Protein backbone atom coordinates (compact mmCIF):
# COMPACT_ATOMS: atom_id res chain seq x y z
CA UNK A 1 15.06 -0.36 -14.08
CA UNK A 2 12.51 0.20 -11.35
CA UNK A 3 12.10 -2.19 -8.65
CA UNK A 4 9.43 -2.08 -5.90
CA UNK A 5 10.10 -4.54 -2.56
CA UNK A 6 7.40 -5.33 0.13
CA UNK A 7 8.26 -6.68 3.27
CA UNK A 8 6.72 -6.70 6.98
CA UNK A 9 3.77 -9.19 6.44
CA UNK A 10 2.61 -12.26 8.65
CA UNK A 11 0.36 -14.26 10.48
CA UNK A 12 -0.87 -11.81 13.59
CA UNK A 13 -4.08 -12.41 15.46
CA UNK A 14 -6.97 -10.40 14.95
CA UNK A 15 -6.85 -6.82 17.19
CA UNK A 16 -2.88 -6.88 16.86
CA UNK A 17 -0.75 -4.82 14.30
CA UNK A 18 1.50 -4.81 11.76
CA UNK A 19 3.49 -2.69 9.66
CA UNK A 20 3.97 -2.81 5.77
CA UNK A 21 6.99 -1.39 4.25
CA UNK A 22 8.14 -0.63 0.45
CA UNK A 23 11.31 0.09 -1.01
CA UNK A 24 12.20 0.99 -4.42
CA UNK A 25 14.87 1.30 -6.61
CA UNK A 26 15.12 3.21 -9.55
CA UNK A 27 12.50 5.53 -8.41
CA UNK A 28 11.69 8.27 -5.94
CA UNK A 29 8.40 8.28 -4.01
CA UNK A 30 8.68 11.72 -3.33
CA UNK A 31 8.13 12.37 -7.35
CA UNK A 32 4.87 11.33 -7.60
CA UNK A 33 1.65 9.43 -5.81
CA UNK A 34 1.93 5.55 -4.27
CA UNK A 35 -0.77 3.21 -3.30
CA UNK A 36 -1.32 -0.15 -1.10
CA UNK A 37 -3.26 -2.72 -2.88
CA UNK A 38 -4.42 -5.96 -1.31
CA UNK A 39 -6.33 -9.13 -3.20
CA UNK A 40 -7.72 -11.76 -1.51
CA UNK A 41 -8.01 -14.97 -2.93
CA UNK A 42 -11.45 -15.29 -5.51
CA UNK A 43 -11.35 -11.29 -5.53
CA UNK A 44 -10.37 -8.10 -7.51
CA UNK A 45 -7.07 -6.30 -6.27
CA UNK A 46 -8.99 -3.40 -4.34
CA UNK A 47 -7.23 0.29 -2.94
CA UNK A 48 -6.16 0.34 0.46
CA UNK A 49 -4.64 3.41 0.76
CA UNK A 50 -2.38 5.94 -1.06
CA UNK A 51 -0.57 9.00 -0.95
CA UNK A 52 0.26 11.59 -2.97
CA UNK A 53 3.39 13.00 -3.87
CA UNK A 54 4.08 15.49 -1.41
CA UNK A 55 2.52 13.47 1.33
CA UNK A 56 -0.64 16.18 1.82
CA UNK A 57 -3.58 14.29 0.49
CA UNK A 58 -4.28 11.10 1.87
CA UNK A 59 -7.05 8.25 0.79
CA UNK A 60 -8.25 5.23 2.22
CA UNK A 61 -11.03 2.85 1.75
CA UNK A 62 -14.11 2.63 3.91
CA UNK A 63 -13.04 -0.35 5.53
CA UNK A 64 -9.60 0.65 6.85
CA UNK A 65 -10.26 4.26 8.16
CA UNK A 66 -9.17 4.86 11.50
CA UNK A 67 -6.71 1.57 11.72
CA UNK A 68 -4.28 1.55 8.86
CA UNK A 69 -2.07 5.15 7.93
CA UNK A 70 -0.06 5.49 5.13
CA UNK A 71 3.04 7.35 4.57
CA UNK A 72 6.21 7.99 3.06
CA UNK A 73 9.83 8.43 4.15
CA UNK A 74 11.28 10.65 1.83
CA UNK A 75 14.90 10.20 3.50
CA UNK A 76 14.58 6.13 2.75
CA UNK A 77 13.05 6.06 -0.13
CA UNK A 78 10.38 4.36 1.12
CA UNK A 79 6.43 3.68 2.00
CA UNK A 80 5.13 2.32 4.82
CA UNK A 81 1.75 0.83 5.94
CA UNK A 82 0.58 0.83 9.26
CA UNK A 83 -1.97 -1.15 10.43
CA UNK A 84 -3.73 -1.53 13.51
CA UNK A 85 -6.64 -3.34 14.85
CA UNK A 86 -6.82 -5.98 12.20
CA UNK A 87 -9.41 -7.98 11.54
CA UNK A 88 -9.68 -11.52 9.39
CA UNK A 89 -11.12 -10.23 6.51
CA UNK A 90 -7.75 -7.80 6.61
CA UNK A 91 -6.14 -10.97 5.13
CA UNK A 92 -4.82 -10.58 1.48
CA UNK A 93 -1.89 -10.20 -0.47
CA UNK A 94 -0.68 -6.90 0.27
CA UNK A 95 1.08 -4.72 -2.72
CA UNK A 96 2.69 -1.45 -2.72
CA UNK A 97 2.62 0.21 -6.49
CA UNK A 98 3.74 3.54 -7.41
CA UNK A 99 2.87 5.51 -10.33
CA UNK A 100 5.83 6.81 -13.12
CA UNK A 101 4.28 9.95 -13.23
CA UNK A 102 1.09 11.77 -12.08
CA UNK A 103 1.60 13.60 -8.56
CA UNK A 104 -2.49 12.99 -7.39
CA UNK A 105 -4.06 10.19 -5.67
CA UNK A 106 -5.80 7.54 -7.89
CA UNK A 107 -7.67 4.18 -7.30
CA UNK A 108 -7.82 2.36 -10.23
CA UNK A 109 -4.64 -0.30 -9.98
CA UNK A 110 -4.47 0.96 -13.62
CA UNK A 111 -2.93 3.58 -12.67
CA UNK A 112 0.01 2.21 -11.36
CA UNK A 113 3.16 1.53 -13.38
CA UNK A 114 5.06 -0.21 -10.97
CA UNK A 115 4.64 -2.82 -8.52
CA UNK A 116 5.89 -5.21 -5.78
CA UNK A 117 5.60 -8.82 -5.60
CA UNK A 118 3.28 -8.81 -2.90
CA UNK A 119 3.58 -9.84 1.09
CA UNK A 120 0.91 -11.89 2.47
CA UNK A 121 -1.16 -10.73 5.34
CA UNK A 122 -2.77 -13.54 7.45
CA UNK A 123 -5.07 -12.56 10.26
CA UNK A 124 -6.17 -15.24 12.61
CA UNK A 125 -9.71 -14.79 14.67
């Protein structure tokens, strides 16, 4: 049995930082492509960022390039989300999801087969 676990969210004004991480059981990030989701209350669960398998290709959505970076730590078994620079409308629920199989990046949360319970991420202006 697969289990994803977020941790590392909070309240943090807006311009400071925080740092997301994911572990899982039951499943090796190396072996295929993970994303960040976030949903914000009244809204879709949107893309953050993801990564695929090997850690090459990279994607992030328009509104987080240049402050958040995504990676992987092979060694840990686990994902991490950095982000920097936040701003309020940064605040969601914040959920790491990996997919079962399929090594490439996608977008759709569809495409993910297992998830986290989320971590909320509160930024104050």
């Amino acid at each position: 049995q697969v289990q994803v676990v977020e941790s590392g969210g909070g309240l943090v004004q807006a311009g400071g930082s925080l740092r997301l991480s994911c572990a899982a059981s039951g499943h090796t990030f190396s072996s295929s492509a993970m994303g960040w989701f976030r949903q914000a209350p009244g809204k879709e669960r949107e893309i953050v960022a993801a990564i695929s398998w090997n850690g090459v290709s990279t994607y992030y959505t328009d509104s987080v390039k240049g402050r958040f970076t995504i990676a992987t730590d092979n060694a840990k078994n686990t994902a991490l989300l950095q982000m920097n620079s936040l701003k309020p409308e940064d605040t969601a629920v914040y959920y790491c999801a990996a997919r079962r199989q399929g090594m490439s990046i996608r977008t759709s949360p569809s495409s993910y087969d297992y998830w986290g319970q989320g971590t909320q991420v509160t930024v104050s202006s």
